[in-house]
C-alpha cells in the first residue's frame, strides 16, 4: 500500500463521538463517547455554565446506543452492542432513565428477550418486557413521561402492529393506548395525545384522526399502500394542524396541510422541491406554537428557516464553514445562547461544534472519524445521464483526488433496496475508500429508486433484471462516452439488491463489466416469496407489495425464472467475489450458497467469503476491515489503476 493511502481501519472504524444534544433549557449538553478502557459508548453530560463534564452512565458490556431528554433533569436511554454480530445478539436494547446528577436510575424495559409482553390494553407498574423503544418524549418537557412503542406479533412472528404506551420514567408506571386496528405508526401532538394512527392490513393503508370534539377515532382516508394518490402523515403542529406528504396528482411528493374538517389536502403545497420528492422534517417551536423551519433532502441535506433571526444565524455559520453542510440544533428556546452545529461534506465526515450566539465563540465538540483527513478525500458530483428509453437517471460520480479524471478504472456501485434512495452528498466510507485506491465510483439512482418522483419510482415495478438493469449498464456506457471510465476496466458491485444487480450485470453485460464483487446479494427471486423462519420478510409484504414491485410468483413465473441469477450462473465467466452473513434473515445465506455451487461449475475465478454470525451487512469492525481488505486485493488483481 502506498504511503499516502489511509489505512482501511480509518474508513471502517465505528464513529467516535455521537449525538450531541442540548437540554430543553440549553444549560446542559449530552453526548455519547467511548470509554477509554472498554471502548463502549458512555453517556456524558457537560455543564455549559462552567464547561465541566462527567460520565453520567454506561454499561460494562454494552454501548449506550441512543438517548433523549425527558426534561431538564432527566434522560431516557437504551443499550446496543458495537462488538456483537447479529447472530450473537441475545438482548433487546432495553430502556432506562436517569437524572443528570446520576440519581434515580430506573429500568423501564428489560433487555431480556426471554420475557415477551403479550397483553394489550391495561395499566402496569413494573418493568416492560419485549422489544421496546422510544417514540417520543413529552413535548412540554415538564413531566417525567415518555411514549414508547412495542411490537405486537402474529402467529408467524411477523410484526402486525405497534402498541403505544405512556410511561413515567421515575415510577415505571405505564398506560397502554387503545389501537384502531393494526396501527403501524403514531403521531403524538403537543398535548401528549396520540392524534394520528396509521394502520396497514392486506395492502391497505388507513389513516385515523382522534377527534378532540368527541375523543373518538375518525377515518380520514383509506388507500392501497403503493397508491401514489395516497398520503403519509408527517407532523402535528403545536397549533393542531396536520401536515402530510403527498403527490396530490403531481409527479413529485410535497408537503401539504391537511384540512381535518374537509378530510382533504389543501390545494397549495407548503413545501415543494423541484425534481425531488420531499424527504425531511418540519421544525416546530413548541414555545411559540409555530413552524420555524424545514429540513429537506435534494442532492444533499439542507435547511430552510422561516424565522428571519434563525436564518441570519444560519447564514453566519455557513460563512464560517463555507464548504460544508451545517445543520443547527437548538434548545427549546431559540434565543438560548448555545447551538449545536453538525457539519459535514462529501470530503469531511461529521464534525460537531458548540456555538455561543451571544459571544460568537465556537467550541469543537468532536469528530466521528478524526483520523480522516478531508484534504485527502475525493469530491462527489451529482449528475444525470439518459437511459435508452429517454428516462433521466440521477447518479453520483466520485473521481479520485489527484487523478487525471480520464480513462480511469471504475466501480459501478449499485445501491440496495432497491426501492430506496441510494446516496446523497456526504462522506461515504465505501466510496471514499475505493476512490483513495484510485478508482472512480458511479452510484446510479436507477428507476425504482425513491426520491425522484412517481414516474421514476413506478418505472421500476417488475423491472428486476430488465429496465432497472439497463439503467445501470447505461451508466457505465455514459461514463465511457464521457471519457471518465476505461472501457476495459469497469467493475460492478453492490449489496443486497446491489448484489443481485452485480450478478445480473456480469451475466448480461460481459462487454462492460470485467469483474464484480457483491455481498448479501439476492440470487433467486422465488426465494423472496418463501415463508420461512429463516427470512424476516413479512407475509404482508410477500402477499401485497412484492407481487407489485418484483412480480407475481404465479402470473410472472417465467419472468422471475429468467431474471434470477441462479438460472444463468453459467453465463458469468468474469472474476467474482461473493460474501454472505450466516445469520442474515433478509437474504438468507441459501441465496449465496446455491449460487456459489452453481457458478463454480463453470467459473474458477470465484472467491467466497462467509461471516458466520453476521446478518444483513457487516456489523463488526473486524469484518468490515477484512471484507474491504479482500476487495482491495481483488481489485488490484483484476482492475488495478495503471
XYZ file of C-alpha atoms in Angstrom:
642
model
C 0.000 0.000 0.000
C 1.313 3.421 -0.938
C 2.382 5.691 1.889
C -0.275 8.296 1.061
C -3.164 5.867 1.347
C -5.108 5.916 4.598
C -5.429 2.521 6.291
C -8.625 0.541 5.829
C -9.440 0.825 9.544
C -9.515 4.602 9.131
C -12.554 4.314 6.860
C -14.413 1.492 8.577
C -13.975 2.120 12.300
C -17.071 2.972 14.334
C -17.936 6.610 14.908
C -16.177 8.029 17.963
C -18.379 10.958 19.018
C -22.120 10.677 18.535
C -25.417 12.501 19.005
C -24.695 15.715 20.938
C -27.940 17.240 22.223
C -28.835 20.270 24.322
C -31.169 20.021 27.281
C -34.532 21.806 26.850
C -33.275 24.784 28.893
C -29.963 24.877 26.981
C -27.830 24.647 30.112
C -26.507 21.096 29.656
C -25.048 19.241 26.695
C -25.233 15.448 26.469
C -23.111 13.348 24.125
C -22.085 9.735 23.501
C -18.363 8.946 23.578
C -16.353 5.720 24.007
C -14.856 4.759 27.358
C -11.056 4.611 27.279
C -10.871 1.212 28.957
C -13.648 -0.712 27.192
C -14.474 1.273 24.057
C -18.185 1.096 24.875
C -20.149 4.282 24.332
C -20.995 6.165 27.506
C -23.435 8.986 28.126
C -21.565 12.154 29.071
C -23.096 15.418 30.283
C -21.432 18.831 30.162
C -22.462 21.750 32.365
C -22.346 24.694 29.958
C -22.067 27.263 32.738
C -18.551 26.114 33.644
C -17.832 23.550 30.874
C -17.298 20.775 33.410
C -18.092 17.276 32.190
C -18.769 13.890 33.738
C -19.690 10.372 32.696
C -23.343 10.073 33.598
C -23.916 6.404 32.863
C -22.858 3.438 30.791
C -22.713 -0.337 30.716
C -19.764 -2.601 31.423
C -20.549 -4.849 28.442
C -22.646 -2.723 26.068
C -22.994 0.706 24.497
C -25.393 3.463 25.345
C -26.777 3.459 21.808
C -29.330 6.279 21.949
C -30.852 8.769 24.373
C -33.325 11.660 24.614
C -34.014 14.432 27.072
C -37.175 13.813 29.125
C -36.883 17.221 30.783
C -34.080 19.445 32.074
C -33.242 16.992 34.843
C -33.779 13.584 33.286
C -32.628 11.478 30.310
C -34.021 8.250 28.851
C -31.593 5.910 27.051
C -31.211 2.451 25.507
C -28.403 -0.029 25.000
C -26.650 -1.549 21.998
C -23.628 -3.629 21.014
C -20.969 -2.440 18.578
C -18.894 -5.568 19.165
C -21.586 -8.258 18.787
C -22.647 -9.596 15.389
C -26.340 -10.015 14.610
C -26.258 -13.787 15.032
C -24.814 -13.447 18.518
C -27.290 -10.887 19.833
C -29.087 -12.216 22.889
C -30.568 -8.988 24.251
C -33.024 -6.258 23.337
C -31.818 -2.645 23.662
C -33.872 -2.206 26.834
C -34.913 1.229 28.069
C -33.579 3.113 31.089
C -33.820 6.577 32.650
C -31.564 8.603 34.946
C -31.287 12.100 36.419
C -28.367 14.214 35.229
C -26.933 14.143 38.752
C -26.760 10.337 38.489
C -29.666 9.597 40.820
C -32.940 7.702 40.325
C -31.774 5.304 37.636
C -34.753 3.196 36.558
C -35.021 0.252 34.183
C -38.148 0.876 32.137
C -37.912 -2.067 29.718
C -35.998 -5.283 30.195
C -33.292 -6.238 27.685
C -34.028 -9.920 28.312
C -35.666 -11.476 25.198
C -36.896 -14.422 27.247
C -39.575 -12.089 28.543
C -42.121 -11.051 25.918
C -45.154 -8.938 26.656
C -48.326 -10.480 25.222
C -51.017 -8.441 26.930
C -52.586 -5.440 25.272
C -54.781 -2.729 26.835
C -54.005 -2.328 30.535
C -52.129 -0.324 33.125
C -48.901 -1.761 34.505
C -46.413 -0.637 37.118
C -43.498 -2.992 36.571
C -40.655 -3.310 34.068
C -41.835 -3.632 30.476
C -40.853 -6.725 28.511
C -40.267 -7.496 24.869
C -38.818 -5.180 22.198
C -39.481 -1.644 23.455
C -38.273 1.654 22.005
C -38.787 5.373 22.455
C -41.292 7.028 20.107
C -41.470 10.490 21.666
C -40.838 12.458 24.812
C -43.436 14.791 26.321
C -43.013 17.942 24.217
C -43.785 20.154 27.208
C -40.643 18.835 28.940
C -42.471 19.461 32.229
C -43.217 15.831 33.156
C -41.271 12.596 33.587
C -43.322 10.864 30.877
C -42.237 9.349 27.581
C -44.098 7.471 24.845
C -42.777 4.079 23.804
C -43.631 1.501 21.163
C -43.802 -2.262 21.450
C -44.104 -4.841 18.690
C -47.286 -6.914 18.516
C -46.614 -10.230 16.752
C -48.893 -12.551 14.800
C -48.643 -16.332 14.738
C -45.957 -16.165 12.017
C -43.834 -13.970 14.296
C -44.342 -11.010 11.942
C -44.916 -7.583 13.456
C -48.615 -6.930 12.868
C -48.940 -3.713 14.901
C -47.151 -1.262 17.179
C -48.534 -0.860 20.685
C -48.198 2.659 22.156
C -47.657 3.252 25.864
C -47.142 6.322 28.027
C -44.527 5.576 30.677
C -43.491 7.520 33.765
C -39.697 7.270 33.764
C -39.454 7.519 37.550
C -42.146 5.068 38.642
C -42.185 2.799 35.597
C -45.968 3.036 35.584
C -47.256 2.575 32.018
C -50.604 3.130 30.307
C -51.388 1.412 27.009
C -53.412 3.351 24.454
C -56.271 1.838 22.506
C -55.379 0.887 18.942
C -57.587 1.263 15.910
C -56.787 -1.949 14.036
C -53.203 -2.853 13.272
C -51.577 0.512 13.898
C -48.073 0.725 12.441
C -47.338 4.433 13.001
C -48.453 7.035 15.549
C -48.290 10.829 15.691
C -48.472 12.459 19.129
C -49.471 16.107 19.405
C -48.022 18.813 21.664
C -50.540 17.997 24.425
C -49.250 14.425 24.667
C -52.301 12.953 22.932
C -51.909 10.254 20.247
C -53.668 12.144 17.463
C -52.920 10.191 14.259
C -52.917 6.409 13.821
C -51.994 4.706 10.544
C -52.852 1.053 10.021
C -51.704 -1.419 7.376
C -53.759 -4.515 6.650
C -53.846 -6.585 3.454
C -52.026 -3.927 1.481
C -54.446 -1.166 2.508
C -53.231 1.843 4.488
C -55.831 3.649 6.612
C -55.258 6.955 8.399
C -57.310 7.770 11.529
C -57.638 11.007 13.490
C -58.576 11.212 17.176
C -61.176 13.969 17.037
C -60.898 16.317 20.050
C -64.618 17.077 19.765
C -65.707 13.606 20.910
C -62.386 11.846 21.677
C -63.186 9.158 19.107
C -61.091 7.883 16.222
C -62.315 9.063 12.829
C -61.172 7.647 9.483
C -59.529 10.294 7.304
C -58.587 8.215 4.286
C -58.001 4.706 3.000
C -55.886 3.698 0.002
C -53.569 0.942 -1.281
C -50.118 1.238 0.251
C -48.421 1.696 -3.135
C -51.036 4.126 -4.479
C -49.343 7.388 -5.476
C -52.604 9.248 -4.745
C -52.396 8.489 -1.042
C -50.511 10.422 1.618
C -48.190 9.923 4.567
C -48.793 11.798 7.854
C -45.696 13.852 8.636
C -46.323 16.017 11.702
C -48.893 17.531 14.036
C -48.028 21.179 14.612
C -48.412 22.791 18.052
C -51.485 24.608 16.730
C -53.120 21.255 15.872
C -52.624 21.423 12.112
C -51.802 18.147 10.370
C -49.076 18.121 7.720
C -48.773 15.240 5.261
C -46.593 14.180 2.319
C -48.438 13.511 -0.943
C -48.100 13.570 -4.725
C -51.597 15.095 -4.976
C -51.681 14.277 -8.674
C -48.209 15.663 -9.405
C -45.070 13.652 -10.150
C -43.131 14.545 -7.007
C -44.253 14.403 -3.385
C -44.660 17.658 -1.479
C -45.758 18.749 1.997
C -49.419 19.743 2.309
C -51.558 20.940 5.153
C -54.469 18.534 5.635
C -57.871 20.100 6.250
C -59.292 17.975 9.059
C -62.769 19.460 8.690
C -62.994 18.595 4.994
C -60.909 15.396 5.079
C -58.866 16.739 2.176
C -55.493 18.225 1.293
C -55.197 21.963 0.881
C -54.919 22.980 -2.763
C -51.498 24.559 -2.425
C -48.468 22.699 -1.020
C -46.486 24.119 1.876
C -43.122 22.745 0.692
C -42.167 21.629 -2.821
C -38.759 20.575 -4.122
C -38.375 20.773 -7.901
C -37.355 17.383 -9.246
C -37.379 15.690 -5.842
C -39.863 14.033 -3.530
C -39.962 15.677 -0.130
C -37.818 13.832 2.382
C -37.152 15.552 5.678
C -38.856 17.012 8.717
C -40.663 20.102 9.920
C -39.026 22.110 12.708
C -41.504 23.338 15.301
C -41.243 25.965 18.014
C -43.309 24.395 20.801
C -42.984 27.525 22.954
C -44.474 29.941 20.423
C -46.624 27.285 18.696
C -45.287 27.826 15.208
C -43.441 26.232 12.315
C -39.950 27.749 12.113
C -38.109 25.664 9.532
C -37.818 22.656 7.256
C -35.048 20.081 6.962
C -35.058 18.533 3.478
C -33.020 16.428 1.074
C -32.357 17.194 -2.594
C -28.926 16.111 -3.864
C -27.788 16.799 -0.299
C -29.216 17.885 3.042
C -30.380 21.465 3.557
C -32.484 23.607 5.884
C -34.866 26.439 5.099
C -35.619 28.702 8.075
C -38.893 30.621 8.113
C -37.771 32.707 11.073
C -35.538 35.590 9.853
C -33.474 35.680 13.060
C -32.654 31.972 12.863
C -31.968 32.305 9.145
C -29.451 35.066 9.915
C -27.659 32.712 12.318
C -27.580 30.004 9.640
C -26.017 32.419 7.148
C -23.412 33.445 9.711
C -22.455 29.822 10.422
C -22.343 28.998 6.712
C -19.976 31.924 6.295
C -17.672 30.495 8.951
C -17.810 26.971 7.458
C -18.395 27.673 3.743
C -17.587 24.250 2.276
C -19.817 22.100 4.438
C -23.461 21.441 5.188
C -24.109 22.951 8.624
C -27.201 21.774 10.480
C -28.230 23.758 13.560
C -29.813 22.240 16.649
C -31.287 24.474 19.339
C -32.613 24.057 22.841
C -36.331 24.647 23.400
C -35.889 28.430 23.323
C -34.261 29.511 20.073
C -32.859 32.560 21.851
C -30.836 30.488 24.354
C -27.115 31.122 23.870
C -25.863 27.701 22.764
C -26.403 25.977 19.412
C -25.063 22.582 18.300
C -23.653 22.578 14.759
C -23.462 19.326 12.799
C -21.006 19.969 9.963
C -20.148 17.598 7.090
C -19.459 17.365 3.364
C -18.550 14.846 0.677
C -14.938 15.019 1.866
C -15.443 15.651 5.569
C -17.052 13.189 7.992
C -19.274 14.788 10.607
C -17.712 17.309 12.994
C -19.754 18.679 15.913
C -19.359 22.234 17.198
C -20.925 24.242 20.014
C -21.653 27.843 19.078
C -22.449 30.604 21.556
C -24.596 33.073 19.641
C -24.057 35.768 22.280
C -20.254 35.679 22.413
C -19.893 34.185 18.883
C -17.352 31.685 20.228
C -17.166 28.215 18.669
C -16.039 25.078 20.520
C -15.092 21.836 18.778
C -17.100 19.073 20.471
C -15.601 16.211 18.493
C -15.477 14.264 15.245
C -16.997 10.974 14.137
C -13.835 9.947 12.233
C -10.944 12.092 13.497
C -8.312 10.078 11.594
C -9.811 11.032 8.228
C -8.094 13.985 6.538
C -10.644 15.840 4.372
C -7.920 17.283 2.152
C -7.048 13.728 1.085
C -10.623 12.750 0.217
C -12.303 12.939 -3.201
C -15.112 15.189 -4.426
C -18.566 13.812 -5.213
C -20.699 15.299 -8.005
C -24.407 14.875 -8.685
C -25.053 14.203 -12.377
C -27.743 12.881 -14.733
C -27.456 10.584 -17.718
C -30.073 9.339 -20.143
C -31.370 5.768 -20.264
C -32.152 4.051 -23.564
C -35.854 4.922 -23.314
C -35.107 8.567 -22.534
C -35.624 8.433 -18.760
C -33.226 10.753 -16.930
C -31.173 8.787 -14.385
C -29.680 10.694 -11.418
C -26.307 9.475 -10.194
C -23.334 10.417 -8.036
C -19.856 10.444 -9.549
C -16.701 10.411 -7.430
C -13.327 10.787 -9.139
C -10.099 10.012 -7.257
C -8.341 13.071 -5.886
C -5.264 13.942 -7.911
C -6.203 11.699 -10.846
C -6.272 12.701 -14.489
C -10.066 12.309 -14.299
C -9.931 10.477 -17.627
C -9.754 6.809 -18.632
C -9.960 5.635 -15.033
C -10.731 2.201 -13.620
C -14.320 2.471 -12.393
C -16.612 0.798 -9.880
C -20.330 0.997 -10.676
C -21.671 0.744 -7.131
C -25.341 -0.286 -7.042
C -27.477 0.522 -4.004
C -29.728 -1.915 -2.171
C -33.447 -1.758 -1.588
C -33.974 -1.422 -4.464
C -36.989 0.807 -3.808
C -34.963 3.276 -1.757
C -32.749 6.325 -2.104
C -29.204 5.164 -2.738
C -26.937 8.096 -1.896
C -26.679 11.755 -1.049
C -23.920 14.379 -0.945
C -21.973 13.301 2.127
C -18.858 11.454 3.192
C -19.338 7.767 2.378
C -16.685 5.366 3.743
C -17.104 2.775 0.976
C -16.977 5.329 -1.840
C -14.071 7.261 -0.334
C -12.123 4.080 0.342
C -12.450 2.995 -3.294
C -11.545 6.483 -4.523
C -8.496 6.534 -2.238
C -7.288 3.411 -4.057
C -7.536 5.117 -7.433
C -10.978 4.045 -8.620
C -13.730 6.271 -9.967
C -17.118 5.425 -8.438
C -20.501 5.793 -10.137
C -23.644 5.385 -7.991
C -26.743 5.254 -10.223
C -30.200 6.066 -8.894
C -31.791 3.677 -11.410
C -35.561 3.587 -11.990
C -37.369 2.275 -8.927
C -35.187 4.393 -6.658
C -37.196 6.669 -4.401
C -36.873 10.411 -4.002
C -37.091 11.444 -7.656
C -40.802 11.367 -8.358
C -43.575 8.876 -9.002
C -42.682 8.311 -12.638
C -39.107 7.346 -11.738
C -40.295 5.084 -8.913
C -43.093 3.231 -10.718
C -40.944 2.752 -13.832
C -39.067 0.193 -11.724
C -42.080 -2.000 -10.956
C -41.395 -5.602 -12.057
C -38.151 -4.492 -13.696
C -35.589 -6.510 -11.726
C -33.011 -7.639 -14.271
C -34.764 -5.732 -17.060
C -35.072 -1.932 -17.412
C -33.546 -1.387 -13.957
C -30.533 -3.398 -15.075
C -30.319 -1.487 -18.347
C -30.197 1.786 -16.412
C -27.093 0.549 -14.611
C -25.444 -0.574 -17.858
C -26.346 2.768 -19.440
C -24.491 4.464 -16.576
C -21.329 2.563 -17.447
C -21.765 3.443 -21.127
C -22.220 7.107 -20.193
C -19.014 7.085 -18.119
C -17.116 5.590 -21.075
C -18.566 8.137 -23.503
C -17.617 10.997 -21.179
C -14.064 9.694 -21.002
C -14.148 9.047 -17.261
C -14.036 5.242 -17.414
C -11.566 2.960 -19.150
C -13.879 0.586 -21.055
C -11.567 -2.325 -20.269
C -11.517 -1.665 -16.508
C -15.067 -1.396 -15.150
C -16.243 -3.465 -12.194
C -19.828 -3.750 -10.933
C -20.541 -4.085 -7.214
C -23.202 -3.789 -4.550
C -25.024 -5.285 -1.572
C -28.487 -6.854 -1.260
C -30.336 -5.734 -4.424
C -26.967 -4.277 -5.456
C -25.543 -7.795 -5.160
C -28.353 -9.092 -7.362
C -27.627 -6.375 -9.945
C -23.925 -7.250 -9.822
C -24.608 -10.854 -10.788
C -27.118 -9.868 -13.479
C -24.715 -7.268 -14.842
C -21.900 -9.786 -15.168
C -24.212 -12.205 -16.979
C -25.991 -9.713 -19.263
C -23.193 -7.238 -19.984
C -19.826 -9.014 -20.084
C -18.688 -6.446 -22.658
C -18.970 -3.748 -19.950
C -18.167 -5.386 -16.633
C -14.811 -7.117 -16.346
C -15.314 -8.245 -12.752
C -17.743 -7.958 -9.878
C -17.900 -8.069 -6.114
C -21.140 -8.437 -4.216
C -22.241 -9.030 -0.678
C -25.523 -10.345 0.746
C -27.000 -10.354 -2.760
C -30.314 -11.889 -3.855
C -29.742 -14.766 -6.299
C -33.171 -16.414 -6.624
C -36.281 -14.228 -6.844
C -38.575 -17.111 -5.949
C -36.858 -17.453 -2.562
C -38.165 -13.984 -1.702
C -41.677 -15.414 -1.626
C -40.933 -18.329 0.683
C -42.457 -18.120 4.164
C -39.756 -19.383 6.455
C -38.319 -18.815 9.884
C -35.043 -18.144 8.049
C -36.456 -14.954 6.481
C -37.692 -11.731 8.060
C -39.839 -10.890 5.029
C -43.361 -10.397 6.350
C -46.407 -12.170 4.960
C -47.968 -8.728 4.421
C -45.095 -7.721 2.156
C -44.949 -11.027 0.320
C -48.668 -11.027 -0.456
C -49.428 -7.384 -1.152
C -46.252 -5.452 -2.006
C -43.771 -7.773 -3.669
C -46.146 -9.019 -6.414
C -46.467 -5.370 -7.498
C -42.821 -4.413 -7.037
C -40.969 -7.588 -8.042
C -43.541 -9.801 -9.791
C -46.323 -12.232 -9.069
C -44.865 -15.704 -8.329
C -47.620 -17.334 -10.415
C -48.525 -14.854 -13.141
C -44.924 -13.730 -13.641
C -43.273 -17.105 -13.007
C -41.475 -17.162 -16.375
C -40.047 -13.665 -15.877
C -38.925 -14.382 -12.318
C -37.137 -17.506 -13.513
C -35.401 -15.733 -16.386
C -34.288 -12.820 -14.197
C -32.936 -14.924 -11.322
C -29.118 -15.078 -11.376
C -29.199 -18.682 -10.140
C -30.620 -19.761 -13.518
C -27.972 -18.022 -15.623
C -24.930 -18.638 -13.425
C -23.154 -20.432 -16.262
C -23.068 -17.173 -18.236
C -20.748 -15.498 -15.716
C -17.104 -16.018 -16.672
C -15.532 -12.932 -15.084
C -13.744 -12.811 -11.715
C -16.302 -12.653 -8.906
C -16.093 -12.077 -5.158
C -19.125 -13.074 -3.038
C -19.703 -12.517 0.694
C -22.635 -13.523 2.892
C -23.688 -13.490 6.538
C -24.586 -16.783 8.151
C -27.293 -15.129 10.280
C -28.864 -12.971 7.564
C -32.678 -13.112 7.700
C -33.266 -10.570 4.937
C -31.268 -12.504 2.322
C -30.640 -15.916 3.929
C -27.290 -17.474 3.120
C -29.055 -20.081 0.965
C -29.033 -17.408 -1.761
C -25.258 -17.245 -1.703
C -24.517 -20.931 -1.210
C -26.791 -22.056 -4.056
C -25.319 -19.529 -6.452
C -21.750 -20.312 -5.410
C -22.302 -24.005 -6.091
C -23.824 -23.216 -9.493
C -21.310 -20.636 -10.727
C -18.172 -22.513 -9.679
C -19.095 -25.354 -12.045
C -18.124 -23.142 -14.970
C -16.097 -20.337 -13.381
C -12.931 -20.944 -11.402
C -12.386 -17.258 -10.635
C -14.858 -17.092 -7.747
C -13.870 -16.073 -4.216
C -16.311 -16.972 -1.413
C -16.452 -15.249 1.988
C -18.747 -16.174 4.861
C -19.078 -14.314 8.149
C -20.925 -16.877 10.232
C -22.506 -14.569 12.817
C -23.166 -11.521 10.649
C -26.599 -10.593 9.358
C -27.622 -8.303 6.501
C -24.406 -6.309 6.449
C -21.174 -6.202 8.428
C -21.765 -5.007 11.983
C -18.291 -5.744 13.352
C -15.324 -3.520 12.527
C -13.054 -6.545 12.096
C -15.363 -7.961 9.437
C -15.706 -4.648 7.611
C -11.928 -4.326 7.566
C -11.490 -7.936 6.459
C -14.071 -7.624 3.673
C -12.700 -4.413 2.213
C -9.141 -5.737 2.510
C -10.229 -8.642 0.315
C -11.980 -6.247 -2.068
C -8.793 -4.192 -2.332
C -6.742 -7.267 -3.279
C -9.456 -8.465 -5.671
C -9.459 -5.127 -7.489
C -5.673 -4.881 -7.556
C -5.631 -8.252 -9.300
C -8.443 -7.590 -11.755
C -8.794 -3.819 -12.184
C -5.614 -2.181 -10.942
C -5.042 1.516 -11.728
C -2.247 1.914 -14.280
